[in-house]
Amino acid sequence: MNQMRASEIREILKVAVSPEMISLAGGLPAPESFPLAAIATTMAELLASEGASALQYSTTEGDAELRAAIAERLGRRFAIATAPERILVTTGSQQGLDLIGKIFLDPGDVVLCESPTYLGAINAFRCYQPRFVEVATDDDGMELADLARCLAANPGAKLLYAVPDFQNPSGRCWSRERRAGVLALARRYRLAVVEDAPYAELRYSGEPQPPLAALDDDDTVLYLGSFSKVFCPGLRVGWVSGAEAVVEKLVLAKQAVDLHTPSLTQRLIARYLRVHDLDRAIEGIRALYRERRDAMLASLERELPEGVRFTRPAGGLFVWLELPVGCDARELLAACLAERVAFVPGGSFFPNGGHDNTARLNFSAMPPERLAEGVTRLARALRRLQAAAVPSVA
Ligand SMILES: Cc1ncc(COP(=O)(O)O)c(C=O)c1O
């Protein structure tokens, strides 16, 4: 327990709830994208026709119809060769991360990850006391030369954790060449690869890249997916797809945690997928977020002072800022809260610390005008902070 820390994001979200505050801090999907009417009718039909079984205990592996639907979608949308028996339904993909930590990691084991990486994965794995080795990352993904260097220094490394599509927090998407290169190195060093892909369907521009799981020819990739960002996060339904022998172990670990993911939400999603067109609904979400991304990038271009760099993501929910070296994003956050705008300082996305001059901004959770106002406030706070830091010569 001494290793565990409160998530900085949750702490910020607690202070960022007042209506005057513009919060660029969370990673919340737009609530107006939730298909409330369709969910209401689907739930009513579900309860009328199969209510007792939807409210009964169920198998740990997950609802059979849902597992089949997930396997079919992964094959059709991403060319991932999987099958219902290779799928474990989890209580959000966050649970998948914890279960993977539980079955793979002993204290001191090396986990390789992008630098920066998803805070929720750091926190999930940290319980199992691994050593994190951060691999340098640029706009095309993990840098292969640095990964080779990290592996030569840590040849017994156990897991490689990656978010290749529109990463949380950086918004970056890996090139195909990097994907193939990482898999080749993983194979050479017999690493298990965890591909966490909750944003894979949220591309707004550019060409889709194949998932690692579709390029993997020796079954080393565990692919985590989720209905959180393309349907509703509150239902808490995600999945792991991978080798059956690994899925069997994950099932044992999950049995001890929650027996199974709620039958009701699993049956609801299975029925929704049968009756409605999720692919079309996702098109609508993409159009909504594309407009928001464009609005945020245009405001950042317009408002930010010289010397601040930011990513231009082709998908996902986040933009990543690099402030001039020496500018502390935690100090900027304090100045921003006075301006009634919040964001997440980037330092906590680096498991080994440092990088205090970075920040994550979310663009999915509010309309373009509010995003623009949020960026204006942030830029104002930054200019004030910079003016205060430079002693006046007048
Ligand atoms: C990269 C990544 N993985 C996993 C999760 C957890 O998602 P879920 O709601 O499926 O548990 C998130 C949530 O923000 C995420 O950004």
Short mmCIF file of C-alpha atoms and ligand atoms in Angstrom, two decimals:
data_model
loop_
_atom_site.label_atom_id
_atom_site.label_comp_id
_atom_site.label_asym_id
_atom_site.label_seq_id
_atom_site.Cartn_x
_atom_site.Cartn_y
_atom_site.Cartn_z
CA MET A 1 0.00 0.00 0.00
CA ASN A 2 2.93 2.34 0.62
CA GLN A 3 3.62 2.29 -3.14
CA MET A 4 0.16 3.53 -4.04
CA ARG A 5 -0.68 7.16 -4.64
CA ALA A 6 -3.92 9.04 -5.17
CA SER A 7 -4.45 9.75 -8.87
CA GLU A 8 -3.62 13.41 -9.43
CA ILE A 9 -6.39 13.59 -12.01
CA ARG A 10 -9.07 12.51 -9.55
CA GLU A 11 -7.82 15.08 -7.03
CA ILE A 12 -7.97 17.87 -9.64
CA LEU A 13 -11.40 16.77 -10.82
CA LYS A 14 -12.65 17.23 -7.25
CA VAL A 15 -11.79 20.96 -7.33
CA ALA A 16 -12.79 21.41 -10.96
CA VAL A 17 -16.51 20.75 -10.52
CA SER A 18 -17.85 24.29 -10.01
CA PRO A 19 -19.91 25.58 -12.97
CA GLU A 20 -17.63 28.59 -13.64
CA MET A 21 -14.61 26.29 -13.93
CA ILE A 22 -13.67 25.13 -17.43
CA SER A 23 -12.13 21.72 -16.89
CA LEU A 24 -9.72 20.53 -19.56
CA ALA A 25 -8.51 18.08 -16.92
CA GLY A 26 -10.70 14.97 -17.20
CA GLY A 27 -10.94 12.47 -20.00
CA LEU A 28 -14.70 12.30 -20.07
CA PRO A 29 -16.59 11.36 -23.22
CA ALA A 30 -19.23 13.93 -24.28
CA PRO A 31 -22.44 13.02 -22.41
CA GLU A 32 -24.50 14.13 -25.45
CA SER A 33 -22.93 11.21 -27.35
CA PHE A 34 -24.62 8.65 -25.08
CA PRO A 35 -27.57 7.09 -26.97
CA LEU A 36 -30.04 7.51 -24.08
CA ALA A 37 -33.26 6.77 -25.98
CA ALA A 38 -31.86 3.63 -27.62
CA ILE A 39 -30.49 2.45 -24.27
CA ALA A 40 -33.87 3.02 -22.60
CA THR A 41 -35.74 0.91 -25.18
CA THR A 42 -33.02 -1.75 -25.27
CA MET A 43 -33.08 -2.01 -21.47
CA ALA A 44 -36.91 -2.25 -21.39
CA GLU A 45 -36.89 -5.00 -24.04
CA LEU A 46 -34.09 -6.80 -22.24
CA LEU A 47 -35.91 -6.84 -18.91
CA ALA A 48 -39.19 -7.90 -20.54
CA SER A 49 -37.73 -10.74 -22.56
CA GLU A 50 -34.78 -12.08 -20.55
CA GLY A 51 -34.80 -10.07 -17.33
CA ALA A 52 -34.23 -12.97 -14.95
CA SER A 53 -31.12 -14.23 -16.73
CA ALA A 54 -29.79 -10.66 -17.16
CA LEU A 55 -30.04 -10.24 -13.37
CA GLN A 56 -28.60 -13.65 -12.49
CA TYR A 57 -25.00 -14.62 -11.69
CA SER A 58 -23.09 -15.48 -14.84
CA THR A 59 -19.77 -16.95 -16.01
CA THR A 60 -16.46 -15.19 -15.28
CA GLU A 61 -15.42 -15.27 -18.96
CA GLY A 62 -18.35 -13.05 -19.88
CA ASP A 63 -21.67 -13.22 -21.72
CA ALA A 64 -21.44 -15.61 -24.69
CA GLU A 65 -23.29 -13.34 -27.14
CA LEU A 66 -21.16 -10.34 -26.16
CA ARG A 67 -17.88 -12.26 -26.51
CA ALA A 68 -18.96 -13.41 -29.96
CA ALA A 69 -19.93 -9.85 -30.94
CA ILE A 70 -16.59 -8.45 -29.71
CA ALA A 71 -14.64 -11.12 -31.62
CA GLU A 72 -16.65 -10.39 -34.78
CA ARG A 73 -16.06 -6.60 -34.47
CA LEU A 74 -12.31 -7.04 -33.90
CA GLY A 75 -12.07 -9.18 -37.04
CA ARG A 76 -14.24 -6.93 -39.20
CA ARG A 77 -12.96 -3.50 -38.08
CA PHE A 78 -9.31 -4.28 -37.30
CA ALA A 79 -8.38 -7.59 -38.99
CA ILE A 80 -7.53 -9.05 -35.57
CA ALA A 81 -7.84 -12.83 -35.79
CA THR A 82 -9.52 -13.70 -32.52
CA ALA A 83 -12.43 -15.89 -31.35
CA PRO A 84 -14.98 -15.81 -28.52
CA GLU A 85 -12.87 -18.26 -26.44
CA ARG A 86 -9.95 -15.81 -26.63
CA ILE A 87 -12.00 -12.96 -25.13
CA LEU A 88 -12.44 -12.15 -21.43
CA VAL A 89 -15.02 -9.47 -20.66
CA THR A 90 -13.70 -7.15 -17.93
CA THR A 91 -15.19 -4.45 -15.73
CA GLY A 92 -13.72 -1.69 -17.89
CA SER A 93 -10.36 -2.15 -19.53
CA GLN A 94 -8.90 -0.72 -16.32
CA GLN A 95 -9.67 -4.07 -14.68
CA GLY A 96 -7.86 -5.82 -17.52
CA LEU A 97 -4.71 -3.86 -16.62
CA ASP A 98 -4.93 -4.90 -12.98
CA LEU A 99 -5.53 -8.56 -13.86
CA ILE A 100 -2.55 -8.54 -16.23
CA GLY A 101 -0.39 -7.08 -13.46
CA LYS A 102 -1.66 -9.79 -11.13
CA ILE A 103 -0.82 -12.74 -13.37
CA PHE A 104 2.45 -11.47 -14.91
CA LEU A 105 4.30 -9.33 -12.40
CA ASP A 106 6.47 -10.25 -9.44
CA PRO A 107 8.22 -7.55 -7.41
CA GLY A 108 11.23 -6.18 -9.33
CA ASP A 109 10.04 -7.35 -12.77
CA VAL A 110 10.68 -4.83 -15.53
CA VAL A 111 7.73 -3.21 -17.33
CA LEU A 112 8.66 -1.24 -20.44
CA CYS A 113 6.34 1.61 -21.30
CA GLU A 114 6.14 4.74 -23.39
CA SER A 115 7.45 7.94 -21.84
CA PRO A 116 4.89 9.37 -20.99
CA THR A 117 2.30 6.63 -20.45
CA TYR A 118 -1.26 6.16 -19.13
CA LEU A 119 -1.46 7.01 -15.43
CA GLY A 120 -4.10 4.34 -14.75
CA ALA A 121 -1.72 1.65 -16.04
CA ILE A 122 1.12 2.96 -13.88
CA ASN A 123 -1.17 2.81 -10.85
CA ALA A 124 -2.56 -0.64 -11.72
CA PHE A 125 0.89 -2.18 -12.28
CA ARG A 126 2.53 -0.35 -9.39
CA CYS A 127 0.55 -2.50 -6.90
CA TYR A 128 2.65 -5.46 -8.08
CA GLN A 129 5.92 -3.58 -7.45
CA PRO A 130 7.58 -3.74 -10.87
CA ARG A 131 10.40 -1.50 -12.06
CA PHE A 132 9.25 0.79 -14.85
CA VAL A 133 11.66 1.44 -17.70
CA GLU A 134 10.49 4.37 -19.83
CA VAL A 135 11.20 4.19 -23.55
CA ALA A 136 11.69 7.48 -25.41
CA THR A 137 8.75 8.34 -27.65
CA ASP A 138 8.31 10.78 -30.51
CA ASP A 139 5.39 11.62 -32.80
CA ASP A 140 5.71 8.20 -34.54
CA GLY A 141 5.63 6.16 -31.33
CA MET A 142 8.26 4.30 -29.32
CA GLU A 143 11.77 5.03 -30.61
CA LEU A 144 13.14 1.69 -31.75
CA ALA A 145 16.79 2.49 -31.01
CA ASP A 146 15.88 3.45 -27.45
CA LEU A 147 13.73 0.33 -27.02
CA ALA A 148 16.66 -1.80 -28.23
CA ARG A 149 18.93 -0.01 -25.73
CA CYS A 150 16.44 -0.54 -22.85
CA LEU A 151 16.10 -4.23 -23.74
CA ALA A 152 19.86 -4.78 -23.97
CA ALA A 153 20.12 -3.26 -20.47
CA ASN A 154 17.14 -5.29 -19.19
CA PRO A 155 17.10 -8.54 -21.20
CA GLY A 156 14.77 -10.26 -18.72
CA ALA A 157 12.06 -7.56 -19.01
CA LYS A 158 8.62 -9.09 -18.69
CA LEU A 159 5.99 -6.82 -20.18
CA LEU A 160 5.79 -4.06 -22.73
CA TYR A 161 2.78 -1.80 -22.21
CA ALA A 162 1.70 0.50 -25.04
CA VAL A 163 -1.16 2.71 -26.18
CA PRO A 164 -0.35 2.93 -29.91
CA ASP A 165 -3.54 4.75 -30.97
CA PHE A 166 -4.04 8.35 -29.84
CA GLN A 167 -2.34 7.75 -26.56
CA ASN A 168 -3.53 9.04 -23.24
CA PRO A 169 -1.88 11.47 -22.44
CA SER A 170 0.03 12.53 -25.61
CA GLY A 171 -2.57 11.92 -28.35
CA ARG A 172 0.16 10.34 -30.49
CA CYS A 173 -0.43 7.49 -32.93
CA TRP A 174 2.36 5.06 -33.87
CA SER A 175 3.48 4.61 -37.47
CA ARG A 176 3.23 1.17 -39.04
CA GLU A 177 7.01 0.86 -39.15
CA ARG A 178 7.29 1.43 -35.39
CA ARG A 179 4.53 -1.09 -34.72
CA ALA A 180 6.32 -3.77 -36.73
CA GLY A 181 9.68 -2.83 -35.18
CA VAL A 182 8.40 -3.04 -31.61
CA LEU A 183 6.84 -6.45 -32.28
CA ALA A 184 10.10 -7.74 -33.77
CA LEU A 185 12.04 -6.67 -30.66
CA ALA A 186 9.35 -8.06 -28.36
CA ARG A 187 9.64 -11.40 -30.14
CA ARG A 188 13.43 -11.42 -29.86
CA TYR A 189 13.29 -10.76 -26.11
CA ARG A 190 10.21 -12.94 -25.45
CA LEU A 191 8.26 -10.02 -24.04
CA ALA A 192 4.52 -10.09 -23.48
CA VAL A 193 2.99 -7.07 -25.20
CA VAL A 194 -0.05 -5.30 -23.77
CA GLU A 195 -1.79 -3.18 -26.39
CA ASP A 196 -4.29 -0.86 -24.72
CA ALA A 197 -6.60 0.49 -27.40
CA PRO A 198 -9.64 2.34 -26.01
CA TYR A 199 -9.24 5.14 -28.61
CA ALA A 200 -8.60 2.98 -31.68
CA GLU A 201 -11.98 3.82 -33.24
CA LEU A 202 -11.67 7.55 -32.60
CA ARG A 203 -9.67 8.70 -35.63
CA TYR A 204 -10.52 12.12 -37.09
CA SER A 205 -7.92 12.44 -39.84
CA GLY A 206 -5.20 10.45 -41.61
CA GLU A 207 -4.95 6.77 -42.43
CA PRO A 208 -5.80 3.98 -39.95
CA GLN A 209 -2.82 1.96 -38.73
CA PRO A 210 -3.05 -1.79 -38.02
CA PRO A 211 -3.24 -2.77 -34.34
CA LEU A 212 -0.21 -4.62 -32.96
CA ALA A 213 -2.60 -7.53 -32.42
CA ALA A 214 -3.25 -7.70 -36.19
CA LEU A 215 0.50 -7.79 -37.00
CA ASP A 216 1.34 -10.30 -34.27
CA ASP A 217 2.17 -13.71 -35.72
CA ASP A 218 3.26 -15.50 -32.56
CA ASP A 219 0.38 -14.67 -30.24
CA THR A 220 2.26 -12.46 -27.77
CA VAL A 221 -0.09 -9.47 -27.83
CA LEU A 222 -2.83 -9.00 -25.25
CA TYR A 223 -5.27 -6.52 -26.73
CA LEU A 224 -7.41 -4.43 -24.37
CA GLY A 225 -10.55 -2.80 -25.69
CA SER A 226 -13.43 -0.91 -24.12
CA PHE A 227 -16.96 0.33 -24.71
CA SER A 228 -16.18 3.38 -22.55
CA LYS A 229 -15.11 5.83 -25.26
CA VAL A 230 -17.41 4.65 -28.06
CA PHE A 231 -20.56 3.93 -26.04
CA CYS A 232 -20.86 4.74 -22.31
CA PRO A 233 -18.09 4.56 -19.66
CA GLY A 234 -20.52 4.17 -16.76
CA LEU A 235 -21.54 0.71 -17.97
CA ARG A 236 -17.99 -0.44 -17.16
CA VAL A 237 -17.55 -3.00 -19.92
CA GLY A 238 -14.21 -3.71 -21.57
CA TRP A 239 -12.33 -6.80 -22.70
CA VAL A 240 -9.00 -8.54 -23.12
CA SER A 241 -8.33 -10.56 -26.27
CA GLY A 242 -5.33 -12.87 -26.30
CA ALA A 243 -3.92 -16.39 -26.24
CA GLU A 244 -6.35 -18.84 -24.62
CA ALA A 245 -3.73 -20.03 -22.11
CA VAL A 246 -3.32 -16.45 -20.85
CA VAL A 247 -7.06 -15.74 -20.88
CA GLU A 248 -7.55 -18.84 -18.67
CA LYS A 249 -5.20 -17.38 -16.07
CA LEU A 250 -6.89 -13.98 -16.28
CA VAL A 251 -10.21 -15.74 -15.64
CA LEU A 252 -8.81 -17.27 -12.44
CA ALA A 253 -7.57 -13.85 -11.29
CA LYS A 254 -10.88 -12.19 -12.12
CA GLN A 255 -12.90 -14.85 -10.27
CA ALA A 256 -11.23 -13.73 -7.06
CA VAL A 257 -11.91 -10.07 -7.77
CA ASP A 258 -15.58 -9.77 -8.79
CA LEU A 259 -16.77 -13.22 -10.04
CA HIS A 260 -17.88 -11.55 -13.26
CA THR A 261 -18.67 -8.20 -14.88
CA PRO A 262 -22.37 -7.30 -14.27
CA SER A 263 -24.65 -9.51 -16.37
CA LEU A 264 -27.07 -6.63 -16.91
CA THR A 265 -24.62 -4.26 -18.62
CA GLN A 266 -23.12 -7.09 -20.68
CA ARG A 267 -26.55 -8.23 -21.89
CA LEU A 268 -27.55 -4.61 -22.56
CA ILE A 269 -24.54 -4.04 -24.82
CA ALA A 270 -24.97 -7.41 -26.55
CA ARG A 271 -28.58 -6.56 -27.31
CA TYR A 272 -27.74 -3.01 -28.40
CA LEU A 273 -25.16 -4.40 -30.84
CA ARG A 274 -27.74 -6.84 -32.22
CA VAL A 275 -30.45 -4.21 -32.78
CA HIS A 276 -28.56 -0.94 -33.42
CA ASP A 277 -25.68 0.13 -35.61
CA LEU A 278 -22.75 0.98 -33.31
CA ASP A 279 -20.49 1.74 -36.28
CA ARG A 280 -22.83 4.52 -37.37
CA ALA A 281 -23.07 5.89 -33.85
CA ILE A 282 -19.26 6.01 -33.72
CA GLU A 283 -19.26 8.04 -36.95
CA GLY A 284 -21.35 10.63 -35.10
CA ILE A 285 -18.93 10.66 -32.14
CA ARG A 286 -16.01 11.13 -34.53
CA ALA A 287 -17.66 14.11 -36.22
CA LEU A 288 -18.35 15.69 -32.81
CA TYR A 289 -14.80 15.22 -31.53
CA ARG A 290 -13.18 16.22 -34.83
CA GLU A 291 -14.83 19.63 -34.53
CA ARG A 292 -13.69 19.92 -30.89
CA ARG A 293 -10.14 18.88 -31.67
CA ASP A 294 -9.95 21.43 -34.50
CA ALA A 295 -11.32 24.16 -32.22
CA MET A 296 -8.77 23.40 -29.50
CA LEU A 297 -5.83 23.27 -31.93
CA ALA A 298 -6.89 26.54 -33.58
CA SER A 299 -7.12 28.26 -30.16
CA LEU A 300 -3.75 26.87 -29.06
CA GLU A 301 -2.14 28.13 -32.30
CA ARG A 302 -3.68 31.54 -31.78
CA GLU A 303 -3.24 32.03 -28.05
CA LEU A 304 -0.15 30.28 -26.74
CA PRO A 305 3.05 32.27 -26.37
CA GLU A 306 6.23 31.31 -28.27
CA GLY A 307 8.16 28.40 -26.88
CA VAL A 308 5.19 26.16 -26.01
CA ARG A 309 4.98 23.01 -28.12
CA PHE A 310 1.89 20.85 -28.50
CA THR A 311 0.87 17.67 -30.31
CA ARG A 312 -1.65 17.73 -33.17
CA PRO A 313 -3.46 14.43 -32.58
CA ALA A 314 -5.24 12.64 -35.41
CA GLY A 315 -7.68 11.10 -32.91
CA GLY A 316 -8.46 10.38 -29.27
CA LEU A 317 -9.30 12.89 -26.56
CA PHE A 318 -6.08 14.70 -25.63
CA VAL A 319 -3.49 17.30 -26.64
CA TRP A 320 -0.08 17.26 -24.92
CA LEU A 321 1.75 20.48 -24.09
CA GLU A 322 5.44 20.99 -23.51
CA LEU A 323 6.09 24.29 -21.77
CA PRO A 324 9.50 25.91 -21.91
CA VAL A 325 11.99 24.01 -19.73
CA GLY A 326 11.92 25.38 -16.21
CA CYS A 327 8.23 26.28 -16.39
CA ASP A 328 6.47 24.08 -13.81
CA ALA A 329 3.02 22.91 -14.92
CA ARG A 330 1.92 22.56 -11.29
CA GLU A 331 2.59 26.28 -10.77
CA LEU A 332 0.75 26.97 -14.00
CA LEU A 333 -2.19 24.93 -12.72
CA ALA A 334 -2.35 27.03 -9.55
CA ALA A 335 -2.43 30.20 -11.72
CA CYS A 336 -5.04 28.57 -13.99
CA LEU A 337 -7.36 27.64 -11.12
CA ALA A 338 -7.44 31.37 -10.24
CA GLU A 339 -8.51 31.99 -13.89
CA ARG A 340 -11.12 29.21 -13.52
CA VAL A 341 -9.58 26.71 -15.92
CA ALA A 342 -8.09 23.32 -15.02
CA PHE A 343 -5.81 20.80 -16.75
CA VAL A 344 -3.60 17.90 -15.65
CA PRO A 345 0.12 18.57 -15.09
CA GLY A 346 2.03 15.99 -17.11
CA GLY A 347 4.55 14.84 -14.50
CA SER A 348 2.38 12.04 -13.16
CA PHE A 349 2.34 10.31 -16.58
CA PHE A 350 6.04 9.50 -16.13
CA PRO A 351 6.45 6.58 -13.70
CA ASN A 352 10.01 7.60 -12.81
CA GLY A 353 9.18 11.30 -12.33
CA GLY A 354 10.48 14.48 -13.94
CA HIS A 355 9.02 16.32 -16.96
CA ASP A 356 7.37 18.95 -14.76
CA ASN A 357 7.02 21.23 -17.80
CA THR A 358 4.36 19.08 -19.48
CA ALA A 359 0.55 19.12 -19.39
CA ARG A 360 -2.44 17.20 -20.74
CA LEU A 361 -5.51 18.96 -22.13
CA ASN A 362 -8.80 17.23 -22.92
CA PHE A 363 -11.02 18.37 -25.81
CA SER A 364 -13.90 15.85 -25.84
CA ALA A 365 -15.99 17.06 -22.93
CA MET A 366 -17.23 20.50 -24.01
CA PRO A 367 -18.34 22.48 -27.06
CA PRO A 368 -15.87 24.48 -29.21
CA GLU A 369 -16.68 27.92 -27.71
CA ARG A 370 -15.95 26.71 -24.20
CA LEU A 371 -12.74 25.02 -25.27
CA ALA A 372 -11.64 28.28 -26.90
CA GLU A 373 -12.45 30.23 -23.72
CA GLY A 374 -10.55 27.62 -21.65
CA VAL A 375 -7.46 28.01 -23.85
CA THR A 376 -7.71 31.83 -23.65
CA ARG A 377 -7.75 31.60 -19.84
CA LEU A 378 -4.86 29.14 -19.81
CA ALA A 379 -2.75 31.34 -22.10
CA ARG A 380 -3.52 34.37 -19.91
CA ALA A 381 -2.38 32.49 -16.79
CA LEU A 382 0.78 31.34 -18.57
CA ARG A 383 1.68 34.86 -19.72
CA ARG A 384 1.14 36.16 -16.18
CA LEU A 385 3.35 33.43 -14.75
CA GLN A 386 6.07 34.09 -17.31
CA ALA A 387 5.93 37.86 -16.69
CA ALA A 388 6.25 37.25 -12.94
CA ALA A 389 9.26 34.96 -13.49
CA VAL A 390 11.22 37.48 -15.61
CA PRO A 391 12.52 40.30 -13.41
CA SER A 392 11.55 43.66 -14.90
CA VAL A 393 14.47 45.79 -16.14
CA ALA A 394 12.41 48.98 -16.42
C1 LIG B 1 -5.28 4.28 -22.19
C2 LIG B 1 -6.43 3.93 -21.32
N1 LIG B 1 -6.59 2.65 -20.93
C3 LIG B 1 -7.62 2.28 -20.16
C4 LIG B 1 -8.55 3.19 -19.70
C5 LIG B 1 -9.66 2.71 -18.82
O1 LIG B 1 -10.87 2.67 -19.52
P1 LIG B 1 -12.13 1.85 -19.05
O2 LIG B 1 -13.23 2.83 -18.87
O3 LIG B 1 -12.40 0.88 -20.15
O4 LIG B 1 -11.79 1.14 -17.78
C6 LIG B 1 -8.44 4.53 -20.07
C7 LIG B 1 -9.39 5.53 -19.58
O5 LIG B 1 -9.29 6.69 -19.73
C8 LIG B 1 -7.35 4.91 -20.90
O6 LIG B 1 -7.16 6.17 -21.29
#
